[in-house]
Coordinates of N, CA, C and O in Angstrom, one line a residue:
X1 N -39.8 43.9 -14.8 CA -39.8 42.9 -15.5 C -41.9 42.2 -14.5 O -41.9 42.6 -13.5
X2 N -43.3 41.9 -15.5 CA -44.1 41.3 -15.5 C -44.7 39.9 -16.1 O -44.2 40.4 -17.0
X3 N -45.2 39.0 -15.1 CA -45.4 37.7 -15.5 C -46.8 37.6 -15.5 O -46.9 38.6 -14.4
X4 N -48.0 37.1 -16.1 CA -49.2 36.8 -15.8 C -49.1 35.5 -16.4 O -48.5 35.1 -16.9
X5 N -49.8 34.7 -15.7 CA -50.7 33.2 -15.9 C -51.7 33.1 -15.3 O -52.5 33.5 -14.9
X6 N -52.2 31.5 -14.9 CA -53.4 31.2 -14.6 C -53.6 29.7 -15.3 O -52.6 28.7 -15.8
X7 N -54.5 29.2 -14.4 CA -55.2 27.9 -14.6 C -55.9 27.4 -16.3 O -55.6 28.6 -16.8
X8 N -56.2 25.8 -16.5 CA -55.8 25.3 -17.4 C -57.4 26.5 -18.0 O -57.9 26.6 -19.5
X9 N -58.9 26.5 -17.3 CA -59.9 26.8 -17.5 C -59.1 29.0 -17.4 O -60.9 29.9 -18.2
X10 N -59.1 30.0 -17.1 CA -59.1 30.7 -17.3 C -59.4 31.8 -16.0 O -59.2 33.3 -16.4
X11 N -60.4 30.7 -15.0 CA -60.8 31.2 -14.2 C -60.0 32.1 -12.9 O -59.8 33.1 -12.1
X12 N -59.0 31.0 -12.5 CA -57.9 31.3 -11.6 C -56.6 31.9 -12.7 O -55.4 31.4 -13.2
X13 N -56.1 33.9 -11.8 CA -54.6 33.7 -12.3 C -53.9 34.8 -11.5 O -54.5 34.7 -10.2
X14 N -53.0 34.9 -11.5 CA -51.8 35.6 -11.3 C -51.1 36.6 -12.1 O -50.7 36.7 -12.8
X15 N -50.1 38.1 -11.6 CA -49.5 38.3 -12.1 C -48.6 38.2 -11.0 O -48.2 38.1 -9.6
X16 N -46.4 38.5 -11.5 CA -46.2 38.5 -10.2 C -45.3 39.9 -10.8 O -44.9 40.5 -12.5
X17 N -44.5 40.8 -10.1 CA -44.3 41.8 -10.4 C -42.3 41.9 -10.2 O -41.9 41.8 -8.7
X18 N -41.1 42.6 -11.3 CA -40.2 41.9 -10.8 C -39.3 40.5 -10.5 O -40.2 40.2 -11.8
X19 N -38.3 40.9 -10.5 CA -36.7 39.9 -10.8 C -37.7 38.3 -9.4 O -37.9 38.8 -8.5
X20 N -37.4 37.0 -10.4 CA -37.4 36.7 -8.4 C -36.1 36.8 -8.0 O -35.4 36.6 -8.2
X21 N -36.6 36.4 -6.8 CA -35.5 36.1 -5.8 C -34.5 35.2 -5.9 O -33.5 35.4 -5.7
X22 N -34.8 34.0 -6.0 CA -34.6 32.4 -6.9 C -36.0 31.6 -7.6 O -36.5 31.8 -7.6
X23 N -34.4 30.8 -8.5 CA -35.2 30.1 -9.5 C -34.3 28.6 -8.5 O -33.3 28.5 -8.8
X24 N -35.1 27.5 -9.3 CA -34.6 26.3 -9.1 C -35.2 25.2 -9.2 O -36.3 24.7 -10.0
X25 N -34.5 23.9 -9.3 CA -36.0 22.2 -9.3 C -35.8 21.5 -8.3 O -34.5 21.4 -7.9
X26 N -37.4 21.6 -7.8 CA -37.2 20.0 -6.6 C -37.4 19.0 -6.4 O -37.7 19.1 -7.9
X27 N -36.8 18.1 -6.5 CA -36.9 16.5 -6.6 C -38.2 16.1 -5.8 O -37.8 14.5 -5.2
X28 N -38.0 16.6 -4.1 CA -39.3 16.2 -3.4 C -40.1 15.5 -3.4 O -40.9 15.7 -5.1
X29 N -40.8 14.8 -3.0 CA -42.2 13.4 -3.3 C -43.4 14.7 -3.9 O -44.1 14.8 -4.3
X30 N -43.5 15.9 -2.5 CA -44.5 16.8 -3.1 C -45.0 17.3 -4.1 O -45.6 17.1 -5.4
X31 N -43.8 17.4 -4.8 CA -42.9 19.1 -6.5 C -42.6 17.8 -6.6 O -43.6 17.7 -8.4
X32 N -43.4 16.6 -6.9 CA -43.0 14.6 -8.3 C -44.5 15.0 -8.4 O -44.9 14.7 -9.3
X33 N -45.3 14.1 -6.8 CA -46.5 14.8 -7.7 C -47.3 15.6 -8.2 O -48.5 15.6 -8.6
X34 N -47.3 16.8 -7.7 CA -47.4 18.1 -7.7 C -47.4 18.5 -9.7 O -48.5 18.6 -10.4
X35 N -46.1 18.1 -9.8 CA -46.1 17.7 -12.0 C -46.6 16.1 -12.0 O -46.3 16.4 -13.7
X36 N -46.6 15.5 -12.0 CA -46.2 14.4 -11.9 C -45.4 14.5 -13.2 O -45.3 13.5 -14.6
X37 N -44.0 14.7 -12.7 CA -42.6 14.9 -12.9 C -42.2 13.9 -11.7 O -41.8 13.9 -10.9
X38 N -40.6 13.7 -12.6 CA -39.3 13.7 -11.8 C -38.9 15.0 -11.5 O -37.8 14.5 -9.9
X39 N -39.6 15.9 -11.4 CA -39.0 17.4 -10.7 C -40.4 18.4 -11.1 O -40.4 17.8 -12.3
X40 N -40.0 19.7 -10.5 CA -40.5 21.1 -10.8 C -39.7 22.2 -10.7 O -38.5 22.0 -9.5
X41 N -40.1 22.3 -11.5 CA -39.1 24.2 -11.3 C -40.0 25.3 -10.7 O -41.1 25.2 -10.6
X42 N -39.1 26.0 -10.0 CA -39.9 26.8 -8.7 C -39.0 28.3 -9.4 O -38.1 28.1 -10.2
X43 N -40.0 29.4 -8.7 CA -39.4 30.4 -9.1 C -40.1 31.3 -7.2 O -41.1 30.9 -7.4
X44 N -38.7 32.2 -6.7 CA -39.3 32.9 -5.7 C -39.4 34.1 -5.6 O -38.5 34.9 -6.3
X45 N -40.7 35.0 -5.5 CA -41.2 36.0 -5.4 C -41.5 36.6 -4.3 O -42.3 36.1 -3.7
X46 N -41.0 37.9 -3.7 CA -42.0 38.8 -2.7 C -43.2 38.2 -3.3 O -44.0 39.2 -3.5
X47 N -44.3 38.4 -1.5 CA -45.2 38.2 -1.5 C -45.7 38.9 -2.5 O -46.6 39.3 -2.9
X48 N -44.9 40.2 -2.0 CA -45.9 41.4 -1.7 C -46.1 42.1 -3.6 O -46.2 43.2 -4.3
X49 N -44.0 41.1 -3.7 CA -45.5 40.9 -5.8 C -46.2 41.0 -6.5 O -46.1 41.1 -8.0
X50 N -46.7 39.4 -5.6 CA -47.6 38.8 -6.0 C -49.3 39.5 -6.3 O -49.8 39.9 -5.5
X51 N -50.4 39.2 -7.6 CA -51.1 39.4 -7.0 C -52.6 38.2 -7.8 O -52.1 37.7 -8.8
X52 N -53.1 38.1 -7.2 CA -54.2 37.4 -7.9 C -55.5 37.5 -7.2 O -56.1 38.6 -7.2
X53 N -55.9 36.6 -8.3 CA -57.5 36.5 -8.7 C -58.5 35.1 -9.7 O -57.6 34.0 -9.7
X54 N -59.4 35.3 -8.4 CA -59.9 34.3 -8.4 C -60.9 33.0 -7.9 O -59.7 33.6 -6.3
X55 N -60.9 32.3 -7.8 CA -62.0 31.1 -6.6 C -60.2 30.4 -6.6 O -60.5 29.4 -6.8
X56 N -59.4 30.8 -5.5 CA -58.2 29.5 -4.9 C -58.6 28.6 -4.4 O -58.9 29.2 -2.6
X57 N -58.1 27.6 -3.9 CA -58.2 26.4 -3.7 C -56.9 26.6 -2.9 O -55.9 26.6 -3.2
X58 N -56.4 25.2 -1.6 CA -55.5 25.5 -0.8 C -55.1 24.1 -0.4 O -56.6 23.1 0.9
X59 N -54.5 23.6 -0.5 CA -54.2 21.7 0.9 C -53.2 21.9 1.5 O -51.2 22.4 1.0
X60 N -52.7 21.9 2.1 CA -51.2 21.9 3.2 C -50.3 20.9 2.5 O -50.9 20.0 3.0
X61 N -49.3 21.7 2.4 CA -48.1 20.3 2.5 C -47.0 20.7 2.8 O -46.7 22.1 3.5
X62 N -45.9 19.6 3.2 CA -44.9 20.7 3.9 C -43.9 21.8 3.1 O -42.8 22.6 3.9
X63 N -44.5 21.6 1.8 CA -43.4 23.0 1.1 C -44.2 24.3 2.0 O -44.7 26.0 1.4
X64 N -46.4 24.3 2.7 CA -46.3 25.3 2.6 C -47.8 24.9 2.5 O -48.6 23.9 1.6
X65 N -48.5 25.8 2.4 CA -49.8 25.4 1.3 C -50.3 25.1 -0.7 O -49.7 26.8 -1.6
X66 N -50.2 24.9 -1.2 CA -50.5 24.4 -2.4 C -52.1 24.9 -2.9 O -52.7 24.5 -3.0
X67 N -51.4 25.8 -3.5 CA -52.6 26.4 -4.9 C -53.2 26.9 -5.3 O -52.2 25.8 -6.2
X68 N -54.4 25.5 -6.1 CA -55.0 25.7 -6.7 C -56.3 26.1 -7.4 O -57.1 26.7 -6.7
X69 N -56.3 26.2 -8.6 CA -58.1 27.2 -9.6 C -59.5 25.6 -8.8 O -59.2 25.0 -9.1
X70 N -59.5 26.7 -8.0 CA -61.5 25.4 -7.3 C -62.0 25.0 -8.5 O -63.0 24.1 -8.4
X71 N -62.6 25.4 -10.4 CA -62.9 25.2 -10.9 C -62.3 24.6 -11.4 O -63.1 23.2 -12.1
X72 N -61.6 24.8 -11.9 CA -61.1 23.1 -13.0 C -59.4 22.3 -12.5 O -59.3 21.0 -12.7
X73 N -58.9 23.1 -11.2 CA -58.3 21.8 -10.7 C -56.7 21.9 -10.7 O -56.0 21.6 -10.0
X74 N -56.1 22.7 -11.5 CA -55.0 23.2 -11.9 C -54.2 23.5 -10.9 O -54.2 24.6 -10.2
X75 N -53.0 23.5 -10.6 CA -52.0 23.9 -9.4 C -51.4 24.9 -10.1 O -51.5 25.6 -11.5
X76 N -51.2 26.1 -9.6 CA -51.1 27.6 -9.6 C -49.8 27.8 -9.2 O -48.4 28.4 -10.0
X77 N -49.7 28.1 -7.6 CA -48.3 28.1 -6.7 C -48.3 27.7 -5.2 O -49.1 27.0 -5.1
X78 N -47.3 27.6 -4.9 CA -47.5 27.2 -2.9 C -47.1 29.1 -2.6 O -45.7 29.7 -3.6

């Protein structure tokens, strides 16, 4: 399975190869703020399965480094 996606502006891109190790829903404060909702859906892939492109920014959080597009500000992954 190959998945791809990116930011609202199309500059920040990612590709994921293979099945996720785990999927779930998180209700922590960081995830609620990041999604603007009561929860966030997530999937976890091995680092080697991901390829990234574009100018990505990072801010540190409890969950690790939250990555976002530096041009449009769209959150992309953690």
